[in-house]
Short mmCIF file of C-alpha atoms in Angstrom, two decimals:
data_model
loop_
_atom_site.label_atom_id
_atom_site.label_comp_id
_atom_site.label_asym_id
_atom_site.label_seq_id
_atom_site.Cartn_x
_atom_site.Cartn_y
_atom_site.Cartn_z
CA UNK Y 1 92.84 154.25 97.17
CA UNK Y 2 96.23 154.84 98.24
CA UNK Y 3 96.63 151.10 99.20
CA UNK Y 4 95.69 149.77 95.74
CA UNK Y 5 98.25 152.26 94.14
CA UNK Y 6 101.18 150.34 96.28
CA UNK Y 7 99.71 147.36 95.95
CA UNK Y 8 99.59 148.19 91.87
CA UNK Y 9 102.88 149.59 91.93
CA UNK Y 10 104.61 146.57 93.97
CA UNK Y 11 103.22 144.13 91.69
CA UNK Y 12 104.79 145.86 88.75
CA UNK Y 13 108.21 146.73 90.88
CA UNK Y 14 108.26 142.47 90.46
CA UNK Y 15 106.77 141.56 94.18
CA UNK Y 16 104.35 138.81 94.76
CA UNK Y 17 102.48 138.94 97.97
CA UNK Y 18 102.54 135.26 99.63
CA UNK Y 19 100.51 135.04 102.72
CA UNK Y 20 102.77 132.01 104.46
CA UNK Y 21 106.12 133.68 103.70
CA UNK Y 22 106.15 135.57 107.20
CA UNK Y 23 103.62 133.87 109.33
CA UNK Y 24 105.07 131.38 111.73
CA UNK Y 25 104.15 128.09 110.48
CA UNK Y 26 104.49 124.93 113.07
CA UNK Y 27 106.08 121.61 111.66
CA UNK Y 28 105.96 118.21 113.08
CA UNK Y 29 108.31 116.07 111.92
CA UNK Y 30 108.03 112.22 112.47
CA UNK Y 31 110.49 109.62 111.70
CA UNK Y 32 111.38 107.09 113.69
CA UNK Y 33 111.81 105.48 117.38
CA UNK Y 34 114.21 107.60 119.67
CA UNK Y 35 117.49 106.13 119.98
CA UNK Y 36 117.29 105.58 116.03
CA UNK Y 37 119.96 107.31 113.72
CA UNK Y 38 116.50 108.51 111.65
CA UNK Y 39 115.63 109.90 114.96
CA UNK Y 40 118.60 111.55 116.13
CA UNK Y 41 118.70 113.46 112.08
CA UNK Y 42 114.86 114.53 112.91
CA UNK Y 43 115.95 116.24 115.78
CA UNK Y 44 119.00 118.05 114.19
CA UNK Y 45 116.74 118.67 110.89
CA UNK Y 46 114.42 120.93 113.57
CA UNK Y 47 117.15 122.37 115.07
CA UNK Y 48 118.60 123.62 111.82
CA UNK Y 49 114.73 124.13 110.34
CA UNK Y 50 114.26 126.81 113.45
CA UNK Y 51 117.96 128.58 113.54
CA UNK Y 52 117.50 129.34 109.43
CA UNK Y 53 114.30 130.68 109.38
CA UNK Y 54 114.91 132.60 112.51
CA UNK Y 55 112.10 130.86 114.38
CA UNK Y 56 109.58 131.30 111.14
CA UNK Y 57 109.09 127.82 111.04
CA UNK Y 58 109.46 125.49 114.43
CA UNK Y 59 109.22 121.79 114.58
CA UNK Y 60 108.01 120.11 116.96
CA UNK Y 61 109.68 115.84 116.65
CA UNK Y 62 107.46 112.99 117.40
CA UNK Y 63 108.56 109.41 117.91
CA UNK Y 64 107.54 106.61 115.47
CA UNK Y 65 107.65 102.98 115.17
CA UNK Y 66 108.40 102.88 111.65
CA UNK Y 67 107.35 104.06 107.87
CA UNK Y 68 103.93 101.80 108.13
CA UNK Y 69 102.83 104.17 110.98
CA UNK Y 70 103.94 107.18 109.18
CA UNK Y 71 102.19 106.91 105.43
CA UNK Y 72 99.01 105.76 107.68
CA UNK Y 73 98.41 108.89 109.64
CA UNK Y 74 99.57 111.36 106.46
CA UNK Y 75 96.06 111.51 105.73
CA UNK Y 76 95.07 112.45 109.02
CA UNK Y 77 97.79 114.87 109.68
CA UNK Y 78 97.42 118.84 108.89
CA UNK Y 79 99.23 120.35 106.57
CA UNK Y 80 102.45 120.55 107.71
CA UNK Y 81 103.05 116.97 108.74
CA UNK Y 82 106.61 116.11 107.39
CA UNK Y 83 107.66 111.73 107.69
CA UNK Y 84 109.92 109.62 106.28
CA UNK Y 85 109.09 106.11 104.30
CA UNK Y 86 110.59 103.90 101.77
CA UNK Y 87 109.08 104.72 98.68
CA UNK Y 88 108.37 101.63 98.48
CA UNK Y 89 105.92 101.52 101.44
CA UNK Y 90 104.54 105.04 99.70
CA UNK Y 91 103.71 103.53 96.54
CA UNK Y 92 102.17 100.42 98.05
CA UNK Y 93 99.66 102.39 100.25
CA UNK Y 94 98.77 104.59 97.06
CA UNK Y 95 98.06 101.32 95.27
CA UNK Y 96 95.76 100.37 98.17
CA UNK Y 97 98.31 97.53 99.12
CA UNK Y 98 98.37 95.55 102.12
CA UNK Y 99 98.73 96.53 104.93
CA UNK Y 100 97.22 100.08 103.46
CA UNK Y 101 93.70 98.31 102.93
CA UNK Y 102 91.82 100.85 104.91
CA UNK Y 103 90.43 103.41 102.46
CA UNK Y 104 92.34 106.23 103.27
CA UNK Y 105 93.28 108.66 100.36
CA UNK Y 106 97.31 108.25 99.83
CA UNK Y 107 97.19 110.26 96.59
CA UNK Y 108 97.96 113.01 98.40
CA UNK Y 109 101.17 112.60 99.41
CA UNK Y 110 104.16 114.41 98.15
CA UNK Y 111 108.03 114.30 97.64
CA UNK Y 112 110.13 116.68 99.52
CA UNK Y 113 113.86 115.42 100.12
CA UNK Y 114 115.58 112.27 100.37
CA UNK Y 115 116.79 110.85 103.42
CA UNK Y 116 120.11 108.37 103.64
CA UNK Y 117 119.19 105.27 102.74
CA UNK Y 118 117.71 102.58 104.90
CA UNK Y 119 120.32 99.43 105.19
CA UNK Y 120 119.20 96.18 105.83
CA UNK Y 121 121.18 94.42 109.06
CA UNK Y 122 120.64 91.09 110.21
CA UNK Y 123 122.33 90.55 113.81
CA UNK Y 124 122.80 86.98 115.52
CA UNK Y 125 124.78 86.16 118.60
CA UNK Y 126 127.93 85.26 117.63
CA UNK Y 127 127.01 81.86 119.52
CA UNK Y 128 124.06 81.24 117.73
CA UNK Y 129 125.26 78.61 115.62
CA UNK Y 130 124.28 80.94 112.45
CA UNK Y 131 126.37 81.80 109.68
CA UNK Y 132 123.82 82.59 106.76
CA UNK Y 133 119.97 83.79 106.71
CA UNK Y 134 118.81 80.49 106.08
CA UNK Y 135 120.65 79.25 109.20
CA UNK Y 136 118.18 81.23 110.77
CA UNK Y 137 115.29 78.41 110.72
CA UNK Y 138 114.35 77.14 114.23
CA UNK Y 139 116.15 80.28 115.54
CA UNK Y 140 114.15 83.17 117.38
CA UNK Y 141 114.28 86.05 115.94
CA UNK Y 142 113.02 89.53 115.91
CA UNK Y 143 112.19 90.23 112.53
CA UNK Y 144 112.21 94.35 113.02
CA UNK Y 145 109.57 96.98 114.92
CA UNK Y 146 106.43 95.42 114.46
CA UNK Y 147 104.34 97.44 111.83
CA UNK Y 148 107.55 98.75 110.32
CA UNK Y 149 109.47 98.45 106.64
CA UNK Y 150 112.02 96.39 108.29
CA UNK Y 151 109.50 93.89 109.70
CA UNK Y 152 107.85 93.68 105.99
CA UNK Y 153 111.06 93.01 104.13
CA UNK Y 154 112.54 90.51 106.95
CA UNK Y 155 109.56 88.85 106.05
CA UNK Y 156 109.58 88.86 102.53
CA UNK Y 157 113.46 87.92 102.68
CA UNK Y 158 112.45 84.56 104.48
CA UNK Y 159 109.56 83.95 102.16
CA UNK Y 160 111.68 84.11 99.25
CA UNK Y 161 114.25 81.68 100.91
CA UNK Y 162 111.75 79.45 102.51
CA UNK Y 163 112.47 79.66 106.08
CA UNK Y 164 108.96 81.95 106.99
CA UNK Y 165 107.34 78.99 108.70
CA UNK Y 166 110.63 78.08 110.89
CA UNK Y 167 112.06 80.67 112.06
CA UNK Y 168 110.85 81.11 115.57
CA UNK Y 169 109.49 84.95 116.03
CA UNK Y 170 109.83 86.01 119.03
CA UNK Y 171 107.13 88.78 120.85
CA UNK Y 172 109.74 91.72 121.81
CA UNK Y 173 109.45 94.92 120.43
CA UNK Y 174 112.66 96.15 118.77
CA UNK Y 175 113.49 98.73 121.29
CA UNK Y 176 114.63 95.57 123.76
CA UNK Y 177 116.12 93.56 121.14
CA UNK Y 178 119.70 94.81 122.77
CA UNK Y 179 118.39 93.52 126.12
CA UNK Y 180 117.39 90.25 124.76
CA UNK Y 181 119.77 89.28 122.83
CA UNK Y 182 122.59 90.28 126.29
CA UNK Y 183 120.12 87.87 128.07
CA UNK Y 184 119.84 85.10 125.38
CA UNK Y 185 115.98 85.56 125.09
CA UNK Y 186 116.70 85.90 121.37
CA UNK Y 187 119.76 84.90 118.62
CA UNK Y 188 119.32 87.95 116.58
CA UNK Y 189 116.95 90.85 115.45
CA UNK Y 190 116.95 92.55 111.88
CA UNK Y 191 117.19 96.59 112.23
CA UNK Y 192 116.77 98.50 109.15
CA UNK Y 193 118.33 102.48 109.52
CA UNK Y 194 121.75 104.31 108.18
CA UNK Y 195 124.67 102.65 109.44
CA UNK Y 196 126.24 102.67 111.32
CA UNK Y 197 123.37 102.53 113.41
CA UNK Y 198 123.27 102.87 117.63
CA UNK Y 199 121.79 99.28 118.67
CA UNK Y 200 123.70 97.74 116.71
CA UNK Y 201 127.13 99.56 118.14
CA UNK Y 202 125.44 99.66 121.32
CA UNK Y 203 125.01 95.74 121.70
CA UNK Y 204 128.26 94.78 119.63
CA UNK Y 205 130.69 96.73 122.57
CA UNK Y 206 129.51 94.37 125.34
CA UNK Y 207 128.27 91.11 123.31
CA UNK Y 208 129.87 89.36 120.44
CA UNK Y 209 127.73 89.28 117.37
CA UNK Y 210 127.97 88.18 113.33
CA UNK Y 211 126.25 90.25 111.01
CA UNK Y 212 124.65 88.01 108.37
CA UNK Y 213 126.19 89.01 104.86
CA UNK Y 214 124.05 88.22 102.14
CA UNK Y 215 125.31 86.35 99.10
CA UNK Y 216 124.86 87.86 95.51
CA UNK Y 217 121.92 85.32 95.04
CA UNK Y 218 120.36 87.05 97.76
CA UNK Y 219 120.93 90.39 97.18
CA UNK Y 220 119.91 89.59 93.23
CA UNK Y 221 116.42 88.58 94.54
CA UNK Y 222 115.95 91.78 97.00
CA UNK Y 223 116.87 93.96 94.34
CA UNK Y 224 114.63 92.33 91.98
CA UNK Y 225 111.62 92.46 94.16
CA UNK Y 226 112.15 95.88 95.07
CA UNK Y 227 114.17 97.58 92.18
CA UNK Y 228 114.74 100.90 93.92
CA UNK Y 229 117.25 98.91 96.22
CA UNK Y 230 120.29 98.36 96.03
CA UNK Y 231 123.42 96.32 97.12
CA UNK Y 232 125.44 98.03 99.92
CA UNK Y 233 128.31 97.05 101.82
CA UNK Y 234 129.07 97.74 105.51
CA UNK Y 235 132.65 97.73 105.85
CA UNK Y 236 135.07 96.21 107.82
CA UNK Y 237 134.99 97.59 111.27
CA UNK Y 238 132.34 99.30 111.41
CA UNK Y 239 131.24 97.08 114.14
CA UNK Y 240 133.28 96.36 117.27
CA UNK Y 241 134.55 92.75 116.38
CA UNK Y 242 133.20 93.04 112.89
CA UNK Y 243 136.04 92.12 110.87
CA UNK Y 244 135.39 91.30 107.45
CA UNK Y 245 132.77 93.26 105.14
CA UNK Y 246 129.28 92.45 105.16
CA UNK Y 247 127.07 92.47 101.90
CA UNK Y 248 123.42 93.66 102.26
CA UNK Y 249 120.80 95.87 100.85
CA UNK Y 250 119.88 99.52 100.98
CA UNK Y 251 116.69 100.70 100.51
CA UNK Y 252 116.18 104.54 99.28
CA UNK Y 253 113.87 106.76 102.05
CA UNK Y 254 112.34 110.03 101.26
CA UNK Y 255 110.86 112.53 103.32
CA UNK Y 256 107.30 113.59 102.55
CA UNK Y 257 104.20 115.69 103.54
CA UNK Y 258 101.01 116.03 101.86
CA UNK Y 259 99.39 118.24 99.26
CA UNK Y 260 97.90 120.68 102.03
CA UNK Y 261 101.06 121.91 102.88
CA UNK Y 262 101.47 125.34 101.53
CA UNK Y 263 103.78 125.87 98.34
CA UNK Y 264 106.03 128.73 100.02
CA UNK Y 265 106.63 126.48 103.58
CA UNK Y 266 107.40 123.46 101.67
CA UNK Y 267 109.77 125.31 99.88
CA UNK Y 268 111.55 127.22 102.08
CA UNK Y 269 111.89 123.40 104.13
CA UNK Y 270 113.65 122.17 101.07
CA UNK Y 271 116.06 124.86 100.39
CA UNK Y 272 116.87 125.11 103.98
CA UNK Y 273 117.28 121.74 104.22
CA UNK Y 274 119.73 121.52 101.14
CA UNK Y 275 121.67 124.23 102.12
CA UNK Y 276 122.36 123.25 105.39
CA UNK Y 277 123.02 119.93 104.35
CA UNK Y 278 126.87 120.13 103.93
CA UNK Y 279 126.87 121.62 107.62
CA UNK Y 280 124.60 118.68 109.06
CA UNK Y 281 126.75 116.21 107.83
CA UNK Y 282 129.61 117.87 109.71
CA UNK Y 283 127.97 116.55 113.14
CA UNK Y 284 126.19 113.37 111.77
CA UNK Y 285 128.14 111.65 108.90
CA UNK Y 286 125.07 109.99 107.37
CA UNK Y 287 124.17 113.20 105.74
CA UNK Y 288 126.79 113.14 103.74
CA UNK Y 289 125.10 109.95 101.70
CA UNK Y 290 122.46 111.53 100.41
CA UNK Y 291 122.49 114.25 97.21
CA UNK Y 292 120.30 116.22 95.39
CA UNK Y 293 119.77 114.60 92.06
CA UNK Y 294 118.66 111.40 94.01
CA UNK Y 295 115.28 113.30 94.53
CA UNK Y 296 114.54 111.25 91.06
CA UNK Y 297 114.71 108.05 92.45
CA UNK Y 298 112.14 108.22 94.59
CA UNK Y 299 109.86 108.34 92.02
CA UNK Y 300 106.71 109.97 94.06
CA UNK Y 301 105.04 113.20 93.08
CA UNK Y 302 107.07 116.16 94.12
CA UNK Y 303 105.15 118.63 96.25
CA UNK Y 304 104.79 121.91 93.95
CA UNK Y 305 106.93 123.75 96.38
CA UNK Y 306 109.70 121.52 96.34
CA UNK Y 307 109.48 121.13 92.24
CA UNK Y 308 109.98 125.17 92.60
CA UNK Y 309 113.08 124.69 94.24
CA UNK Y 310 114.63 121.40 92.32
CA UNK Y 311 113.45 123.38 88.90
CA UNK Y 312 115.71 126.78 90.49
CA UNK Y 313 119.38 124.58 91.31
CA UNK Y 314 118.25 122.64 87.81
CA UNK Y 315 117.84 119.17 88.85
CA UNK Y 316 115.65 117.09 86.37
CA UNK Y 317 112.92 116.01 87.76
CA UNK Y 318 111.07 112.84 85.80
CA UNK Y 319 107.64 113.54 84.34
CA UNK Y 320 106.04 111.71 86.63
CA UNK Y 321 107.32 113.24 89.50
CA UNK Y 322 105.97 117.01 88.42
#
């Protein structure tokens, strides 16, 4: 008796009981191969995920080869299974979409944050002989992490310009394009991830390289494909010997999890990870690209906890999205 007269008078005091709130709830958070700049934020995102909710929620990071792999195994996953896509790649496997032809139910999946943006770089030897995308015909080439987004719109880049049946594709698995290229197995590799991004800087302070810029006609047709892209430039320098600016695409990534994730741990991910933003971007710069009324463009159904918190800061969140 006495318990349902605190329980009665708590509920009127204004206190809702949640059964999550205090329990330690165990995250796993996959993004992206190690090395990777999407890796190297996972890792910091746990960090921060632990240290805020005093070791209420701990993540445990698993290594990916790409957004493919991720939206595949979302299904499968428990509850609090957190990854990072295109939402692109998202709204292709909920569409039943090659490759996501296996049956699986993607209507689950839900919105929680976005992630900085994805952009598009095409690396050659600067002794290849290239100078443009199409040069790259009779070149080999790795065309991204097998299985992943980058792979995909490689692909789809030389379809549109023709070159799909001559470029020469060679069998290495991004993680040794940097090795192949030192040891002229390959002339170039695409890598899609925020710039600027390790292998890249990694292989362009011992080896010369050219990163392809793409011309507006180019970027025109990504963008038109794909309209949640967008043109980016990498600027000068960013690269060692990198002089001039190079004109490619960016490609929006979110980070989601699935409906079974309760309403009170996705939330308290999303605030933490908002307002601890600011401070992550103090140690790794790409944070600082990414900002809350973006959430929009991703344009896949928020997760009900995360709606809670975008409706609380009063960002507007399309109807499609709730």
């Amino acid at each position: 008796m006495k318990f349902r007269v605190l329980a009665a008078g708590l509920l009127a005091a204004g206190f809702a009981f949640a059964p999550h709130a205090h329990a330690q709830q165990r995250v796993t958070l996959k993004s992206a191969s190690s090395g990777s700049s999407y890796y190297v934020m996972t890792v910091q995102l746990s960090e921060v995920l632990r240290a805020a909710t005093n070791g209420r929620i701990t993540a445990t990071v698993e290594e990916s080869q790409g957004s493919v792999q991720n939206v595949r195994e979302a299904p499968r996953r428990p509850g609090n299974f957190v990854y990072t896509a295109p939402p692109s790649t998202v709204r292709d496997a909920q569409a039943g979409r090659n490759p996501f032809t296996d049956g699986a139910d993607y209507t689950t999946i839900r919105t929680l944050f976005v992630m900085p943006p994805v952009t598009m770089h095409w690396v050659v030897r600067a002794d290849a002989g290239v100078s443009d995308l199409k040069d790259l015909a009779g070149k080999r080439f790795i065309a991204g992490g097998r299985g992943t987004f980058t792979e995909r719109q490689s692909m789809a880049v030389f379809r549109q310009l023709g070159i799909a049946e001559q470029v020469r594709f060679s069998d290495v698995e991004l993680n040794a394009a940097v090795a192949a290229m030192r040891n002229r197995q390959v002339d170039g590799f695409a890598t899609g991830s925020s710039h600027p991004t390790s292998n890249v800087q990694e292989l362009a302070a011992t080896t010369p390289i050219r990163l392809l810029s793409m011309t507006p006609e180019q970027v025109n047709m990504v963008t038109t494909q794909d309209p949640s892209a967008g043109p980016v430039t990498i600027a000068a320098n960013t690269y060692n010997g990198q002089t001039q600016p190079v004109h490619t695409v960016g490609i929006p990534v979110g980070a989601y999890t699935t409906a079974a994730m309760p309403d009170d741990v996705a939330y308290e991910i999303v605030k933490t990870f908002w307002e601890r933003r600011e401070e992550m971007g103090r140690v790794n710069p790409w944070w600082n690209a990414v900002a809350r009324d973006q959430i929009a463009g991703i344009g896949v159904k928020l997760h009900p906890g995360a709606l809670r918190y975008y409706t609380e800061v009063g960002v507007t969140i399309p109807a499609g999205m709730r």
